[in-house]
Amino acid sequence: GGEFEITECEEDSSHAVAGVISTDPAHLMNAEAEGLPVALAGRVPCKVVGPVAKGDLIVSSAESGHAKADNNASAGRIIGKAIGSKDGEDAGIVEVLVNMM
């Protein structure tokens, strides 16, 4: 993330994604560290753009801090798998099983 440890991704299918910012972490490691909690694995609400169906592979999108569905994504660019679904092109939130692949 440039001069920061992490930043919002703004690149389609980036290989540099570390995880998803967690709004309700179950286990918070390094609690005294500055910054936001990052989910490296587990069920997490995730900002997405475009339609997403349950089971879709999730990758980063060009919209800052958002992901998108891409079932043809290559290894190393997959953030996880959608547990929820969303219709339409607008941004929304979908639960994702984060499992960096």
Coordinates of C-alpha atoms in Angstrom, one line a residue:
G1 CA 0.0 0.0 0.0
G2 CA 2.6 2.7 -0.9
E3 CA 3.7 4.4 2.3
F4 CA 1.1 2.5 4.3
E5 CA 1.1 -1.1 5.4
I6 CA -2.3 -1.7 3.6
T7 CA -4.6 0.5 1.4
E8 CA -7.8 0.0 -0.5
C9 CA -7.2 -1.9 -3.7
E10 CA -8.0 -0.1 -7.0
E11 CA -6.9 -2.8 -9.4
D12 CA -8.9 -5.5 -11.2
S13 CA -7.9 -9.0 -10.1
S14 CA -4.9 -7.8 -8.1
H15 CA -2.4 -10.4 -6.8
A16 CA -1.5 -8.0 -3.9
V17 CA -4.7 -8.2 -1.9
A18 CA -4.0 -9.2 1.7
G19 CA -7.6 -9.7 2.9
V20 CA -10.9 -7.9 3.6
I21 CA -11.4 -5.2 6.2
S22 CA -13.5 -6.8 9.0
T23 CA -16.4 -5.0 10.6
D24 CA -16.8 -7.5 13.4
P25 CA -13.7 -9.6 14.0
A26 CA -14.2 -12.8 15.9
H27 CA -10.5 -12.9 16.9
L28 CA -8.4 -9.8 16.9
M29 CA -4.7 -10.4 16.8
N30 CA -2.3 -7.5 17.5
A31 CA -5.2 -5.6 19.0
E32 CA -2.9 -2.8 20.1
A33 CA -1.7 -2.1 16.5
E34 CA -2.9 0.9 14.6
G35 CA -5.3 0.5 11.7
L36 CA -8.3 -1.5 10.8
P37 CA -8.7 -5.2 11.4
V38 CA -8.1 -7.3 8.3
A39 CA -9.8 -10.7 7.8
L40 CA -7.3 -13.2 6.4
A41 CA -9.8 -16.1 6.6
G42 CA -13.5 -16.7 7.5
R43 CA -16.9 -15.3 6.8
V44 CA -16.8 -11.5 6.3
P45 CA -19.1 -8.9 4.8
C46 CA -17.4 -7.6 1.7
K47 CA -18.1 -4.6 -0.5
V48 CA -18.8 -5.7 -4.1
V49 CA -19.8 -4.2 -7.4
G50 CA -21.8 -5.9 -10.1
P51 CA -23.9 -9.1 -9.8
V52 CA -22.7 -11.8 -7.4
A53 CA -24.2 -15.3 -7.1
K54 CA -23.6 -17.7 -4.2
G55 CA -20.5 -19.8 -5.0
D56 CA -18.9 -17.1 -7.3
L57 CA -15.2 -16.6 -6.9
I58 CA -14.4 -13.1 -5.6
V59 CA -11.5 -10.9 -6.7
S60 CA -10.6 -7.2 -6.4
S61 CA -12.2 -4.7 -8.7
A62 CA -11.1 -1.4 -10.1
E63 CA -13.6 0.4 -7.8
S64 CA -11.6 1.4 -4.7
G65 CA -12.1 -1.0 -1.8
H66 CA -14.6 -3.2 -3.6
A67 CA -14.5 -6.7 -5.0
K68 CA -16.3 -8.4 -7.8
A69 CA -17.3 -11.9 -9.1
D70 CA -14.9 -13.6 -11.5
N71 CA -15.3 -17.3 -12.0
N72 CA -12.4 -17.4 -14.4
A73 CA -9.9 -15.9 -12.0
S74 CA -6.4 -17.3 -11.8
A75 CA -4.7 -18.6 -8.7
G76 CA -3.2 -15.9 -6.5
R77 CA -5.9 -13.4 -7.3
I78 CA -8.9 -15.0 -5.6
I79 CA -10.0 -13.5 -2.3
G80 CA -12.6 -16.1 -1.6
K81 CA -16.0 -17.5 -2.4
A82 CA -19.4 -15.7 -2.2
I83 CA -21.8 -17.0 0.4
G84 CA -24.4 -14.5 -0.4
S85 CA -25.7 -13.0 -3.6
K86 CA -26.6 -9.6 -5.1
D87 CA -28.3 -8.5 -8.3
G88 CA -27.5 -5.4 -10.4
E89 CA -24.5 -3.4 -11.2
D90 CA -24.6 -1.1 -8.2
A91 CA -22.3 -1.5 -5.2
G92 CA -23.5 -3.5 -2.3
I93 CA -22.4 -5.9 0.5
V94 CA -22.2 -9.7 0.2
E95 CA -20.9 -12.2 2.7
V96 CA -17.7 -13.9 1.5
L97 CA -15.8 -16.9 2.8
V98 CA -12.3 -15.3 2.7
N99 CA -9.8 -17.9 1.7
M100 CA -6.9 -16.3 -0.2
M101 CA -6.2 -18.6 -3.1

